[in-house]
mmCIF file of C-alpha atoms and ligand atoms in Angstrom:
data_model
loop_
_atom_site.group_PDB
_atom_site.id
_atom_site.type_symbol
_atom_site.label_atom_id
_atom_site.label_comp_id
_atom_site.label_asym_id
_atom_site.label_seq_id
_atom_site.Cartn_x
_atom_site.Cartn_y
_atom_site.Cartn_z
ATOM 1 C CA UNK A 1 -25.391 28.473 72.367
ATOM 2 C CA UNK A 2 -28.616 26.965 71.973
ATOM 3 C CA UNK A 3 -29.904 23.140 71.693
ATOM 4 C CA UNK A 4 -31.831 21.212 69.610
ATOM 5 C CA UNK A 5 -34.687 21.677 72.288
ATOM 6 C CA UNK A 6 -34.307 25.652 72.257
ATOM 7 C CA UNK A 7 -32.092 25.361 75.710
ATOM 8 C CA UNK A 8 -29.513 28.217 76.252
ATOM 9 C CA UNK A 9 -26.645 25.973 77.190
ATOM 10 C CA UNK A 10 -24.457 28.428 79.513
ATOM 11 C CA UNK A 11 -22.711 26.906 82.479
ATOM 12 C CA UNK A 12 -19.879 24.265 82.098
ATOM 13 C CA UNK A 13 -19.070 22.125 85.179
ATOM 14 C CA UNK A 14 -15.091 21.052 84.667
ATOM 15 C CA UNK A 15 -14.162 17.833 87.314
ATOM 16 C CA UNK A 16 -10.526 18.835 87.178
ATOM 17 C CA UNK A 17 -9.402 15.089 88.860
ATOM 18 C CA UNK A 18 -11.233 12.021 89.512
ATOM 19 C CA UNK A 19 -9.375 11.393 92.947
ATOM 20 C CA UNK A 20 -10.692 12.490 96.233
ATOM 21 C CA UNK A 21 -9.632 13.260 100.118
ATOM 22 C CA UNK A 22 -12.144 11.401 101.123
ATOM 23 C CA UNK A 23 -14.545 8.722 100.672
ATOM 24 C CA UNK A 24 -18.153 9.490 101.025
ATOM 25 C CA UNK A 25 -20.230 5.964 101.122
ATOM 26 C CA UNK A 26 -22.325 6.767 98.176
ATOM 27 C CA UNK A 27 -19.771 8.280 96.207
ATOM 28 C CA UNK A 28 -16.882 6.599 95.833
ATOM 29 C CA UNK A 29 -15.729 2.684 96.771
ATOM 30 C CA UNK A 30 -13.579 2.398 99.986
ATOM 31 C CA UNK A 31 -10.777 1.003 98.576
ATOM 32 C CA UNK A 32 -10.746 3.816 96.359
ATOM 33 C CA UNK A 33 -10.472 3.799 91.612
ATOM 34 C CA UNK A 34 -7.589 2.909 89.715
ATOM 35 C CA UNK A 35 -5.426 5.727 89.537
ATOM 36 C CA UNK A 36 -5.446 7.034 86.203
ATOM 37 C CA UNK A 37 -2.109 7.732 84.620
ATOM 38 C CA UNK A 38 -1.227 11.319 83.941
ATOM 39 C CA UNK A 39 -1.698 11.536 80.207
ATOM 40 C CA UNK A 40 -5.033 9.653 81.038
ATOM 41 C CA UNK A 41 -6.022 13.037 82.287
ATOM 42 C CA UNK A 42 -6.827 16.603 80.783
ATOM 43 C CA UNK A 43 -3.514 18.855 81.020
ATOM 44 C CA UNK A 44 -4.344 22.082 82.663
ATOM 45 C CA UNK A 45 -3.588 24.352 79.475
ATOM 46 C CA UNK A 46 -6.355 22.046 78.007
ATOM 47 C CA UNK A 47 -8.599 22.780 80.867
ATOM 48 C CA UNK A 48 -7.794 26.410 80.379
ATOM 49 C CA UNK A 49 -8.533 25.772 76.610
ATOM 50 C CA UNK A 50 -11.923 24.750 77.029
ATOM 51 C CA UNK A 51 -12.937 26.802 79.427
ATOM 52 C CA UNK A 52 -12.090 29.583 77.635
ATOM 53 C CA UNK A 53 -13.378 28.640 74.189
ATOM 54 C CA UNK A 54 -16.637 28.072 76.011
ATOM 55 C CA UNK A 55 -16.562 31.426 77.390
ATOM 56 C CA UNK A 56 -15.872 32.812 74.035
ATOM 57 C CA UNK A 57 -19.500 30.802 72.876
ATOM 58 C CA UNK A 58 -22.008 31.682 75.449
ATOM 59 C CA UNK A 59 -20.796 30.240 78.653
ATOM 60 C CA UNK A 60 -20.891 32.590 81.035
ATOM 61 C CA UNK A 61 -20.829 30.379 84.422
ATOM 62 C CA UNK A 62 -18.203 27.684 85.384
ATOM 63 C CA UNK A 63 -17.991 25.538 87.984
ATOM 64 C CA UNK A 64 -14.932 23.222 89.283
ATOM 65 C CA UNK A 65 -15.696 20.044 90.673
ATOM 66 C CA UNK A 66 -13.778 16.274 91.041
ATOM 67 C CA UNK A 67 -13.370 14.393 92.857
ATOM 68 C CA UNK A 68 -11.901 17.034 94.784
ATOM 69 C CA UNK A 69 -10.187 20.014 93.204
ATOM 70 C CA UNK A 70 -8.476 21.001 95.978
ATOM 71 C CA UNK A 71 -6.004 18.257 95.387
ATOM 72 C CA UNK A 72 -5.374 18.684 91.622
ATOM 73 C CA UNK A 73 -2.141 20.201 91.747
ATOM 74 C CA UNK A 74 -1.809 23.875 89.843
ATOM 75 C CA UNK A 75 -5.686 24.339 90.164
ATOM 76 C CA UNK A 76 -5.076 28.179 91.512
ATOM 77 C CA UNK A 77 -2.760 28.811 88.243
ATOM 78 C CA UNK A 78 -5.737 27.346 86.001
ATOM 79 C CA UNK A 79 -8.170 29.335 88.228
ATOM 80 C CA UNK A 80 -5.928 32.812 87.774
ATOM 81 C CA UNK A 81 -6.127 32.093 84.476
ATOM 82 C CA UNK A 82 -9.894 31.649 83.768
ATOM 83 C CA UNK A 83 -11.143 34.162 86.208
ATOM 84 C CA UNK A 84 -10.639 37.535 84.354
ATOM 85 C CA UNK A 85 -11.726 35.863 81.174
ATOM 86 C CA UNK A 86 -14.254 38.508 79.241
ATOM 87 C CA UNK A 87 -17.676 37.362 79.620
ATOM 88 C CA UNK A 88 -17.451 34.716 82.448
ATOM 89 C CA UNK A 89 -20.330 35.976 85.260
ATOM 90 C CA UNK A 90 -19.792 33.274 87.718
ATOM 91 C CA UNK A 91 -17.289 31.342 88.671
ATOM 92 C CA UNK A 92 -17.559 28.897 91.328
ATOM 93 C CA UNK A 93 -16.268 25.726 92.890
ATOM 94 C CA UNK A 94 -17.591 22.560 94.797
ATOM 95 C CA UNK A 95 -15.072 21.107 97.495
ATOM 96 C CA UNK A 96 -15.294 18.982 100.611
ATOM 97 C CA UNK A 97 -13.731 21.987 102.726
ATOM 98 C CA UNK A 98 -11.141 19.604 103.805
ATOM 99 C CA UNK A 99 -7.992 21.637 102.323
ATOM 100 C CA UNK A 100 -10.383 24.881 102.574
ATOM 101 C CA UNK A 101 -9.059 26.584 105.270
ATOM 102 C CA UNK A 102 -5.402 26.243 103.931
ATOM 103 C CA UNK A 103 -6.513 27.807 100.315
ATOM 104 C CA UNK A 104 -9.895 29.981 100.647
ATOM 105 C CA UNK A 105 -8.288 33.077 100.733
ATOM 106 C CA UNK A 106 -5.303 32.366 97.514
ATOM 107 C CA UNK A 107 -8.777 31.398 95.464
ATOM 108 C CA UNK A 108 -10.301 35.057 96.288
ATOM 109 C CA UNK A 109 -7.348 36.320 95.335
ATOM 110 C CA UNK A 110 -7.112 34.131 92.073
ATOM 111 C CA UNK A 111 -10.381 35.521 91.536
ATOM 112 C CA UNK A 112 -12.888 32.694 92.142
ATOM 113 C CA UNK A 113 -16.347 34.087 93.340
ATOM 114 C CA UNK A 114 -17.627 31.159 95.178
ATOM 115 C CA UNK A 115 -17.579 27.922 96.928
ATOM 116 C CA UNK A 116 -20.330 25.352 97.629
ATOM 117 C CA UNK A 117 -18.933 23.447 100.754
ATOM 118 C CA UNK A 118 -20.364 19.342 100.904
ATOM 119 C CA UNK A 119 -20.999 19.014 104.220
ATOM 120 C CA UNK A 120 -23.794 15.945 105.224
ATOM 121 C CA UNK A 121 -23.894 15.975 108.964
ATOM 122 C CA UNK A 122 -22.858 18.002 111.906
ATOM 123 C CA UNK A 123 -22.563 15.891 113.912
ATOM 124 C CA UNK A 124 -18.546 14.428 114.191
ATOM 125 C CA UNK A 125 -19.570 10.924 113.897
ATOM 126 C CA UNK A 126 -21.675 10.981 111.863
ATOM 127 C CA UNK A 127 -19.902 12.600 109.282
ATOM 128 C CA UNK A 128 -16.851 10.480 109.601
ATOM 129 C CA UNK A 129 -19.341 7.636 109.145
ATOM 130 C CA UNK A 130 -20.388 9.183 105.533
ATOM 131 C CA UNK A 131 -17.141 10.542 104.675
ATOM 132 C CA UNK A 132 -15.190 7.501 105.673
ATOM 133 C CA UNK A 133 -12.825 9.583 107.990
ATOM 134 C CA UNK A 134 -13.491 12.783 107.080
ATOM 135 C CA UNK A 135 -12.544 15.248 109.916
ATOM 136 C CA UNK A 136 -15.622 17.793 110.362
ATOM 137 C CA UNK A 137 -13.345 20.184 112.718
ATOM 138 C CA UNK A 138 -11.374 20.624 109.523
ATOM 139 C CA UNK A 139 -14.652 21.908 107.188
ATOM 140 C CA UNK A 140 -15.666 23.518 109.630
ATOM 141 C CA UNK A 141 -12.780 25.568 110.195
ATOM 142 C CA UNK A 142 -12.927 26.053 105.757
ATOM 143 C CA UNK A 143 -16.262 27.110 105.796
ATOM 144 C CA UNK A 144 -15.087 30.095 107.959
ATOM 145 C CA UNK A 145 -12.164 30.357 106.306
ATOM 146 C CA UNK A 146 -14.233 30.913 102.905
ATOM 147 C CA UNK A 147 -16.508 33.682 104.888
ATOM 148 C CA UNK A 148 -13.251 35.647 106.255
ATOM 149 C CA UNK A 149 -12.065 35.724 102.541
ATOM 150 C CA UNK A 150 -15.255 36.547 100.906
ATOM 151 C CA UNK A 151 -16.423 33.532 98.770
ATOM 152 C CA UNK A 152 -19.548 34.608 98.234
ATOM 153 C CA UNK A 153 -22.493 33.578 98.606
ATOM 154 C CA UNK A 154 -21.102 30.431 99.959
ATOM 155 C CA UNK A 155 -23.791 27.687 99.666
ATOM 156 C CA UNK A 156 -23.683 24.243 101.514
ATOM 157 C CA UNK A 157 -24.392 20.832 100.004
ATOM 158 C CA UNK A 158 -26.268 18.335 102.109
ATOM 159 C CA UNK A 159 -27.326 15.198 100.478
ATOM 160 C CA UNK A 160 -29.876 13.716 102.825
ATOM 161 C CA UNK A 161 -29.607 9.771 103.097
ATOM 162 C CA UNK A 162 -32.825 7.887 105.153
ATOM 163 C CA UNK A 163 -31.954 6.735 108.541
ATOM 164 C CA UNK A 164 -28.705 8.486 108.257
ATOM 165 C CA UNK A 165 -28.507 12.295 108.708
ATOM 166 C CA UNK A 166 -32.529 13.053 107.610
ATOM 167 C CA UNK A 167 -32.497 13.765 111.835
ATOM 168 C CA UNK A 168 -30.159 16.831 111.043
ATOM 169 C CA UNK A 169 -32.815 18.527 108.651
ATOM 170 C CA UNK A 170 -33.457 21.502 111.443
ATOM 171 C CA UNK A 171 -30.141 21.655 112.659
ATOM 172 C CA UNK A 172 -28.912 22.499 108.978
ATOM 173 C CA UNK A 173 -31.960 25.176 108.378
ATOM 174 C CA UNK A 174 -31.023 26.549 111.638
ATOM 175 C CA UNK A 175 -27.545 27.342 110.289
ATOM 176 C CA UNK A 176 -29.557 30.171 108.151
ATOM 177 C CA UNK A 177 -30.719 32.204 111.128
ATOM 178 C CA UNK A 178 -27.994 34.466 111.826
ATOM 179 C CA UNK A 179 -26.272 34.098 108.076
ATOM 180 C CA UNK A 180 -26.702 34.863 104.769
ATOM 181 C CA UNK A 181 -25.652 31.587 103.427
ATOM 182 C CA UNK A 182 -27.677 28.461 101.586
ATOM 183 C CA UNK A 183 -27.955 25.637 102.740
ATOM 184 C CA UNK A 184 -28.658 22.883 100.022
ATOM 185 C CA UNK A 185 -30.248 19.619 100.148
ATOM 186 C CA UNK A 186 -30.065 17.535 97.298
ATOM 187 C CA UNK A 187 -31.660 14.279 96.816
ATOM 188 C CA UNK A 188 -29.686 11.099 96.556
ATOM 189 C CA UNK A 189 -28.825 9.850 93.306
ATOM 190 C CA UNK A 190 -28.745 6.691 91.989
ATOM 191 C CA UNK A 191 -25.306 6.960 90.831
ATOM 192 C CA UNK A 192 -21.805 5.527 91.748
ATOM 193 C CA UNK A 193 -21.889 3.591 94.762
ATOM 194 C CA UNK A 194 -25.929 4.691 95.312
ATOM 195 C CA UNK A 195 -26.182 3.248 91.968
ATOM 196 C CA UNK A 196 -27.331 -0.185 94.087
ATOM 197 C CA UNK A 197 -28.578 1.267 97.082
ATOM 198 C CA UNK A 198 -32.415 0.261 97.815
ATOM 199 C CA UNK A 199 -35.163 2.801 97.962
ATOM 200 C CA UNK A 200 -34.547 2.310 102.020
ATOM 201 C CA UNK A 201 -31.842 5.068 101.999
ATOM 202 C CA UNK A 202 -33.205 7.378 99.624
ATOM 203 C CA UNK A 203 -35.723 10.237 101.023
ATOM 204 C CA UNK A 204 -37.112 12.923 99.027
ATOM 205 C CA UNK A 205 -36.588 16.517 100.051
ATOM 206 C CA UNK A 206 -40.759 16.904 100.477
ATOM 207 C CA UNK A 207 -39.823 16.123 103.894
ATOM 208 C CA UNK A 208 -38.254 19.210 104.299
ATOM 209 C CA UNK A 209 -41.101 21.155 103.342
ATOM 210 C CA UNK A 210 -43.338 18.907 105.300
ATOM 211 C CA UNK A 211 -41.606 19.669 108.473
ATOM 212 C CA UNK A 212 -41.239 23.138 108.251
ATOM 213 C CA UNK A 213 -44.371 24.218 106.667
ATOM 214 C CA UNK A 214 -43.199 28.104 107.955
ATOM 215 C CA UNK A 215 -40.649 27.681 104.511
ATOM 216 C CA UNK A 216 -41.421 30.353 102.270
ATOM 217 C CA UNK A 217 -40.958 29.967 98.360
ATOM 218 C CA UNK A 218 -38.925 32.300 97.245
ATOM 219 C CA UNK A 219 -38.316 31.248 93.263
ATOM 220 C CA UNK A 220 -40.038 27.874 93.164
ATOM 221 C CA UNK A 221 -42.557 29.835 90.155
ATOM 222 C CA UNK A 222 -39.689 29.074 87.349
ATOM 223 C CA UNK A 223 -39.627 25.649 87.065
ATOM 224 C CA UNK A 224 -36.502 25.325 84.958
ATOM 225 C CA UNK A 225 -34.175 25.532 87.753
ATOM 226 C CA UNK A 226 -32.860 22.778 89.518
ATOM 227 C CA UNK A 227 -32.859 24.673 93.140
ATOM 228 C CA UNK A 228 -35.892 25.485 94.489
ATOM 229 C CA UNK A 229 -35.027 28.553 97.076
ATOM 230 C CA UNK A 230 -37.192 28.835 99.993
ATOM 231 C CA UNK A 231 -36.497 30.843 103.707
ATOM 232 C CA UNK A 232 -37.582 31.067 106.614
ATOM 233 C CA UNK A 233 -39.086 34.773 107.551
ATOM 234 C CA UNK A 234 -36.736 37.074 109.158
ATOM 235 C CA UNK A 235 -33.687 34.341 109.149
ATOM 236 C CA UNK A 236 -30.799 35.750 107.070
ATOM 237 C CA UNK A 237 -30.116 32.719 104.692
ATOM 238 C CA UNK A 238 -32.018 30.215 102.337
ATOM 239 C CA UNK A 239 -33.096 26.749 101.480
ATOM 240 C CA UNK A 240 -32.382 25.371 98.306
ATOM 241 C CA UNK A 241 -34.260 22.064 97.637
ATOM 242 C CA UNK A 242 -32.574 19.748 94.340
ATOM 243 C CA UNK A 243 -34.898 17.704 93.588
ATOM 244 C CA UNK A 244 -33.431 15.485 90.698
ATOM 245 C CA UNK A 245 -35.582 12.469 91.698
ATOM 246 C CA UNK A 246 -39.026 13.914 92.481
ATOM 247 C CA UNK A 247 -39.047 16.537 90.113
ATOM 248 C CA UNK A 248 -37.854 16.788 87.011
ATOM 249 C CA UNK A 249 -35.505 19.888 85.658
ATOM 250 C CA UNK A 250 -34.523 18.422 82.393
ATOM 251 C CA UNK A 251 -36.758 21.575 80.551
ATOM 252 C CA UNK A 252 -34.397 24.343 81.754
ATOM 253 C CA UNK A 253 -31.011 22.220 81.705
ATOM 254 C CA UNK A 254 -28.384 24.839 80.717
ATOM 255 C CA UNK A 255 -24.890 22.750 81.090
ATOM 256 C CA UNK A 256 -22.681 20.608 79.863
ATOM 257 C CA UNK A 257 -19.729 18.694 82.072
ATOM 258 C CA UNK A 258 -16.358 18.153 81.410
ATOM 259 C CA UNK A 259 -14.928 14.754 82.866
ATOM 260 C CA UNK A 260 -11.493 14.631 84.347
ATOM 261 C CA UNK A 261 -10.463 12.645 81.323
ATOM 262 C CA UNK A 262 -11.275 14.738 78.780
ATOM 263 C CA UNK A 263 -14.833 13.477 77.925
ATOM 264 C CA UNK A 264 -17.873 16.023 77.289
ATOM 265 C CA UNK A 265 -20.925 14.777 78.940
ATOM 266 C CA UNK A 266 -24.096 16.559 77.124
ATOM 267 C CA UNK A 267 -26.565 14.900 80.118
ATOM 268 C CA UNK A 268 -25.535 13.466 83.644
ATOM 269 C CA UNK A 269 -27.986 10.670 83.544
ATOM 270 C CA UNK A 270 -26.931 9.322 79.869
ATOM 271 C CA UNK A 271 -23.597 7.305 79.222
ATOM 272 C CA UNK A 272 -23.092 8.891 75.946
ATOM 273 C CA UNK A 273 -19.962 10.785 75.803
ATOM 274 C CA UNK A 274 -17.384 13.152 73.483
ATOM 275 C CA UNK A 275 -13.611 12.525 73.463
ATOM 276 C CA UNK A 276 -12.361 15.789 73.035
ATOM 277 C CA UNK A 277 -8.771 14.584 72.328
ATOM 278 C CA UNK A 278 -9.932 12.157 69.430
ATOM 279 C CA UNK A 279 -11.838 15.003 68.039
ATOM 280 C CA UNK A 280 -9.022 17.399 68.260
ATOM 281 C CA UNK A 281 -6.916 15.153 66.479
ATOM 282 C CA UNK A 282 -9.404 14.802 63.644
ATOM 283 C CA UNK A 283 -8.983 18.214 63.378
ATOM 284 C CA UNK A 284 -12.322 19.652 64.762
ATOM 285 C CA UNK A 285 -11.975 23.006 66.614
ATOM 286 C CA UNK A 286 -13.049 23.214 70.551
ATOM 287 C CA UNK A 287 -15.919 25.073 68.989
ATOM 288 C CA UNK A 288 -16.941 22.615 66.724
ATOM 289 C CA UNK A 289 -16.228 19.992 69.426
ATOM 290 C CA UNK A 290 -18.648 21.867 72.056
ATOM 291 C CA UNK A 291 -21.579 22.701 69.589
ATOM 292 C CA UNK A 292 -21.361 18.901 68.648
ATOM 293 C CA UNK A 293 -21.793 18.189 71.738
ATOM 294 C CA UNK A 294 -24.500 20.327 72.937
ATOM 295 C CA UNK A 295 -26.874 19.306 70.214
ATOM 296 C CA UNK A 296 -26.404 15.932 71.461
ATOM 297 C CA UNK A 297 -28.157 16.826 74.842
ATOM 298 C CA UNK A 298 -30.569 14.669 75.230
ATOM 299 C CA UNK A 299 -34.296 15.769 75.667
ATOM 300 C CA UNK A 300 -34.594 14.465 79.037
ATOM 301 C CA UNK A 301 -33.411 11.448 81.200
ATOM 302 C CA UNK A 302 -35.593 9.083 82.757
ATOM 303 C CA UNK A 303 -34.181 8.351 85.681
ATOM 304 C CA UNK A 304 -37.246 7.740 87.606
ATOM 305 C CA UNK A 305 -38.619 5.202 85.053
ATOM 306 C CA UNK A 306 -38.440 1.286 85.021
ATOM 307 C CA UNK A 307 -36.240 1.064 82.328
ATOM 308 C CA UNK A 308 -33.519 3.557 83.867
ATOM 309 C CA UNK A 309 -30.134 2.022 84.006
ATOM 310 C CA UNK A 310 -27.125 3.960 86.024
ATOM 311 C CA UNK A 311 -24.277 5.384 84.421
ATOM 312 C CA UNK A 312 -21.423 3.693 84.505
ATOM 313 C CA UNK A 313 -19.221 6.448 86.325
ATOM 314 C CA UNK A 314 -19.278 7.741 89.763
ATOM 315 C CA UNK A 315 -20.187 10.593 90.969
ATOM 316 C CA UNK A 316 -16.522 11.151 91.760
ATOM 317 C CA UNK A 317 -15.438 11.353 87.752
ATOM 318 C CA UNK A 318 -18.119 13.653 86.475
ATOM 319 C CA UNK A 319 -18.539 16.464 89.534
ATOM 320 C CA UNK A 320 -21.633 16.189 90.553
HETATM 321 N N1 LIG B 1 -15.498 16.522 96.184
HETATM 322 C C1 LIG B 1 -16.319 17.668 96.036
HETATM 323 C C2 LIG B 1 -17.459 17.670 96.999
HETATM 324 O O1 LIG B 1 -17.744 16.636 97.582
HETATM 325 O O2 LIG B 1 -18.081 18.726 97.139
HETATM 326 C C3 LIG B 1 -16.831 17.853 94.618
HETATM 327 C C4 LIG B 1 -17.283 16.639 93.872
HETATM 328 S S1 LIG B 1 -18.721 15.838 94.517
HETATM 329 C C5 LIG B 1 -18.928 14.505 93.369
HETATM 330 C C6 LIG B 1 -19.985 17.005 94.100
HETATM 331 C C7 LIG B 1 -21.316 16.830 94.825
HETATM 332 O O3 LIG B 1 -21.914 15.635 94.361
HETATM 333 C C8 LIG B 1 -21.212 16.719 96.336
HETATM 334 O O4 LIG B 1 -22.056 17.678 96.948
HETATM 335 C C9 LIG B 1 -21.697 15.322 96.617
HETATM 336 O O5 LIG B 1 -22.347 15.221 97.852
HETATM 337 C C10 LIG B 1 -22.632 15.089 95.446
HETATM 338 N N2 LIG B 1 -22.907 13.688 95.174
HETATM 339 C C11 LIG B 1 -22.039 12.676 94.990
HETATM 340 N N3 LIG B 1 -22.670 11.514 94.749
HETATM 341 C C12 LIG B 1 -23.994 11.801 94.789
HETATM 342 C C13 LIG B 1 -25.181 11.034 94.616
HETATM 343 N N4 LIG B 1 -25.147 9.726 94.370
HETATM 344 N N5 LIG B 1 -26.375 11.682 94.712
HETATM 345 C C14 LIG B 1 -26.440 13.013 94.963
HETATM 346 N N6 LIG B 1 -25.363 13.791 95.134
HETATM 347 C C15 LIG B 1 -24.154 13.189 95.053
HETATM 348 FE FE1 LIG B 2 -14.992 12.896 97.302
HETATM 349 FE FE2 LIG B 2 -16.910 14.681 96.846
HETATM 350 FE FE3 LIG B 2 -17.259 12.089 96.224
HETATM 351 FE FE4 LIG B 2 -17.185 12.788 98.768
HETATM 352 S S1 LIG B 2 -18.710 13.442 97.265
HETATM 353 S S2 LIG B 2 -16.064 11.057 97.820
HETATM 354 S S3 LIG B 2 -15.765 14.417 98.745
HETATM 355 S S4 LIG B 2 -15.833 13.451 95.294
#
C-alpha cells in the first residue's frame, strides 16, 4: 500500500488496551482514565481481523502496544493467531516487562519475534519515581526472561527526561558491551501528561552523541527512519537515537496505529481519526477501511512549530 505522498505504508502498531500496570509521570495521570466499558473496546477476533486484512495488503510488520498488553486478557490466543499469518516479517511487542518474566517464554512459543522492554532508569528509585511504583527487580528479571526464551533482538526503550534520568545516559550504553541488544533513547514527547510539561524536562538525544563522541553511525545515511543506530567499536550491542523532536522522520513514515477503541490513526501527531466500527457498519470492507485511511496520512506534522497543538489522547491509548 502506498500514500498519497508515494510512502509504502507497511507496519501497523495495534494498542490492544488503554489500561496500564503502571503509571509513568508523563504518560498517564496518577489517578489513572475512566475505564472504558468492554464493548467500548475492539473484540479480539476484530483485532485478529485487522491485523490480518492488513497483512493480506502490504503489511508485513506489526507491533502490539497499550497501555500495556500484557494485561489484555487472551493477548497470547490473538498473538497465536496472527503469528503464522503468510506474509507478516516481523512481529513484535512493546511492554513495561512488569508481567515479562511470567509470559516471555508462552509468547516465543505463540510465535512473537520480539519485545522492546520500557525501561527509564536503573536505578530502583528512580524508576519507581517515573513509573509511579513500578518495581525494577521485576523488569529486570523479564528482560532476562525474554533473552532465555529468545525474543530477539530485544531492544530497550529509554525516554530521557532533563534533570531526571539524563545522568543514566552511560550506564544504559554500557548495557551494550557484553550484549547484543539496543538500547533506545527516544525523545520526550509532548503528548499525554508531557503534553504541558515545560521545555525544562525535555532534552534532546544530541546529548548522547555529544558525550560519547566514540559513537559510530551505523545507518544514520537513510534518513527515513525514525532510529538512528549507532555503536560503540568492539561492544556487542547498539544505540538507537528517536529523534521525533529534533529531527523530523515524517518523509519515510511507513505506519498506521490502531487505538484500543477501534480508531485508525493515519499520523500520531494529528487528532484526525477512522472509526472502524461505523465504517463497517456502512458496509465498507477492512480493505476499503485501511486504504481510506492511509491516504489520509498526513504529509507531515508540525510538532515543533508555534502553532502545534497536542493530541488529545495519551500516550497510553495510541501505543506509542
Ligand atoms: N506500556 C508499554 C510500555 O511502556 O512499553 C507500551 C505502551 S507505551 C505508551 C509505549 C512507549 O511510549 C514506551 O516506551 C513509553 O516510554 C513511550 N512514551 C509514552 N509517552 C511518551 C511521551 N510523551 N514521549 C515519548 N515517549 C513516550
Ligand atoms: Fe503504562 Fe507504558 Fe504509559 Fe508507562 S509508558 S504508563 S507503562 S502505557
Amino acid at each position: 500500500m502506498f500514500d498519497k505522498y508515494n510512502r509504502k505504508i507497511n507496519y501497523m502498531r495495534i494498542s490492544v488496551t488503554d489500561r496500564c500496570n503502571l503509571r509513568c509521570e508523563y504518560c498517564m495521570p496518577v489517578v489513572g482514565v475512566p475505564k472504558k466499558s468492554h464493548n467500548e473496546i475492539l473484540r479480539l477476533e476484530e483485532i485478529e481481523n485487522i491485523a490480518l486484512e492488513g497483512i493480506k495488503l502490504g503489511i508485513d510488520k506489526i507491533r502490539l502496544t497499550g497501555g500495556e498488553p500484557l494485561v489484555r486478557k487472551g493477548i497470547m490466543g490473538l498473538i497465536g493467531n496472527i503469528a503464522n499469518a503468510k506474509g507478516l516479517k516481523d512481529f513484535a511487542l512493546t511492554t513495561n516487562g512488569l508481567l515479562l518474566k511470567k509470559h516471555a517464554k508462552e509468547l516465543k512459543d505463540k510465535g512473537l519475534k520480539r519485545v522492546n522492554v520500557s525501561i527509564d532508569s536503573l536505578n530502583d528509585k528512580t524508576y519507581e519515581k517515573i513509573t509511579k511504583g513500578g518495581n525494577l527487580k521485576k523488569v529486570l528479571e523479564g528482560i532476562e526472561e525474554a533473552k532465555k526464551a529468545g525474543l530477539a533482538p530485544l531492544k530497550l526503550n529509554v525516554v530521557l527526561i532533563k534533570g531526571t534520568n539524563d545522568h543514566e545516559i552511560g550506564d544504559f550504553i554500557k548495557l551494550t558491551r557484553n550484549e547484543e541488544i539496543e538500547v533506545r533513547f527516544i525523545e520526550l514527547m509532548p503528548i499525554g501528561e508531557a503534553s504541558g510539561w515545560s521545555n525544562d524536562y525535555h532534552i534532546t538525544n544530541n546529548v548522547v552523541k555529544e558525550l560519547f563522541e566514540e559513537l559510530v553511525p551505523i545507518d544514520v545515511e537513510n534518513k527515513s527512519i525514525p532510529t538512528k543506530r549507532y555503536k560503540i567499536p568492539n561492544y556487542k550491542g547498539t544505540i538507537g537515537l528517536i529523534n521525533p523532536l529534533s529531527e523530523c522522520f515524517c518523509d519515510g513514515c511507513n505506519r498506521i496505529r490502531i487505538t484500543a477503541d477501534g480508531k485508525i490513526k493515519p499520523c500520531l501527531h494529528s487528532d484526525f481519526e477512522i472509526n472502524i466500527r461505523k465504517l463497517s457498519k456502512e458496509g465498507f470492507s477492512m480493505a476499503e477501511i485501511l486504504e481510506k485511511s492511509i491516504n489520509k496520512k498526513p504529509e507531515k506534522h508540525n510538532i515543533t512549530s508555534e502553532e502545534f497543538v497536542p493530541i488529545k489522547r495519551g500516550m497510553h491509548q495510541v501505543g506509542g
